Coordinates of C-alpha atoms in Angstrom, one line a residue:
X81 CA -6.9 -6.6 -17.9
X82 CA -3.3 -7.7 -17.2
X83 CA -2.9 -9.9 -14.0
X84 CA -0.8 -8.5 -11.4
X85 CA 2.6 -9.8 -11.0
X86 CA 3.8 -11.8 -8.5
X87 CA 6.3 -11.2 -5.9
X88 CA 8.4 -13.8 -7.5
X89 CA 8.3 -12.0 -10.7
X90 CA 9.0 -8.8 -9.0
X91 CA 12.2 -10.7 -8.0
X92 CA 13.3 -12.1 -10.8
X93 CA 12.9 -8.6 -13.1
X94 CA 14.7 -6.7 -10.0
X95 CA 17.6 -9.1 -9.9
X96 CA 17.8 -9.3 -13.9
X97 CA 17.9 -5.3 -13.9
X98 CA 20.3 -4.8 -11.2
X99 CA 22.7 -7.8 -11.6
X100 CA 21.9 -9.3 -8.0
X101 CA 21.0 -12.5 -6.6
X102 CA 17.4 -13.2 -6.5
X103 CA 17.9 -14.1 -3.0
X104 CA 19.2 -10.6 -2.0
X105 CA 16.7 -8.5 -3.6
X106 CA 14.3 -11.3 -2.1
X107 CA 15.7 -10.6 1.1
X108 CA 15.4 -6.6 0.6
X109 CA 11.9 -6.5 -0.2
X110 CA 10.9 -8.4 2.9
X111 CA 13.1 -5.8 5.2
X112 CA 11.5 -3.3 3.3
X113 CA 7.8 -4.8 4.0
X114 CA 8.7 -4.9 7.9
X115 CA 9.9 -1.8 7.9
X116 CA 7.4 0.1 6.4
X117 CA 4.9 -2.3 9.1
X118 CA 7.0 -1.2 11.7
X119 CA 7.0 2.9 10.8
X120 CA 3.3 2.7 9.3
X121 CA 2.1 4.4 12.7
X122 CA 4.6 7.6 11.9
X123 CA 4.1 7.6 8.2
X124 CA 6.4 5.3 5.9
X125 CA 7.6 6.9 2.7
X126 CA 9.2 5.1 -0.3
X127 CA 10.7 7.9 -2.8
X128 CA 8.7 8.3 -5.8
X129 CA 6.1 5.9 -4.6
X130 CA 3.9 6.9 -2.1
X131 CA 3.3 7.0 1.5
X132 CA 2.2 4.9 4.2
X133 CA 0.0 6.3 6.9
X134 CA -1.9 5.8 9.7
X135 CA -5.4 7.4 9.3
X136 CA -8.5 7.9 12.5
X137 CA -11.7 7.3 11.5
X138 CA -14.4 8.6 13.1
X139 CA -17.7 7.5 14.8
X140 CA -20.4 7.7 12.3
X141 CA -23.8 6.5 11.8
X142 CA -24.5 4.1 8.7
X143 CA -27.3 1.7 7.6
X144 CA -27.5 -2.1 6.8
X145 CA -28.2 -2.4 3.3
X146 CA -30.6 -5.3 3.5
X147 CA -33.5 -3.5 6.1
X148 CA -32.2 0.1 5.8
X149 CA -31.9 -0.2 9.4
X150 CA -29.6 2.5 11.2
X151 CA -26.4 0.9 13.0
X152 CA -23.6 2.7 14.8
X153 CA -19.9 2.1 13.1
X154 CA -17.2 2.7 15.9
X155 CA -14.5 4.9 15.6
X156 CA -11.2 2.9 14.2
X157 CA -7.7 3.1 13.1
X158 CA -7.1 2.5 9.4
X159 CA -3.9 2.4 6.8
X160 CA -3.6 4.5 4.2
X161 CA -1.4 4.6 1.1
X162 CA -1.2 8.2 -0.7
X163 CA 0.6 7.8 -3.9
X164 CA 3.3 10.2 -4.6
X165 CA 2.8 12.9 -7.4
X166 CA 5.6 11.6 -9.7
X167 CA 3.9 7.9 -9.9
X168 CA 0.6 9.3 -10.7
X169 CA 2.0 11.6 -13.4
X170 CA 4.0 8.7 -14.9
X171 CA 1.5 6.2 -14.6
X172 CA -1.4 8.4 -16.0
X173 CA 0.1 9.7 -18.7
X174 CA -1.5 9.5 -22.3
X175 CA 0.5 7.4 -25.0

């Protein structure tokens, strides 16, 4: 399996592609990161991406693995990202 790249790389193939400074596409992806912090809590999309959204878990019951003892899991917030239809298609596809 193929290491993940890293946000330098990410960089350097967006400026080579696009003909702009490192340092400005640098700059966009960390407005981009806030942004999508900021509007997680309404539901962030990037277009043919995915989405960003704020999900309520429930209450529930669950059990410690080691004893099988029963514990109680409160009720929390999590984030969610839903990936939109056109990346899975494209990503998924058979060769």
């Amino acid at each position: 399996m193929a290491k993940a790249m890293t946000k330098a790389q990410i960089v350097d193939q967006l400026a080579t592609k696009s003909g702009v400074t490192k340092k400005i596409i640098s700059e966009i992806l960390d407005n981009l990161a806030a942004l999508a912090y900021k509007e997680a809590k309404n539901s962030f999309t990037v277009p043919g991406l995915g989405k960003l959204v704020l999900s309520h878990r429930k209450a529930r019951t669950g059990r410690n693995p080691q004893t099988g003892e029963p514990i109680k899991i409160p009720a929390k917030k999590v984030v969610k990202f839903r990936l939109a239809k056109v990346a899975k298609d494209s990503i998924l596809t058979k060769r």
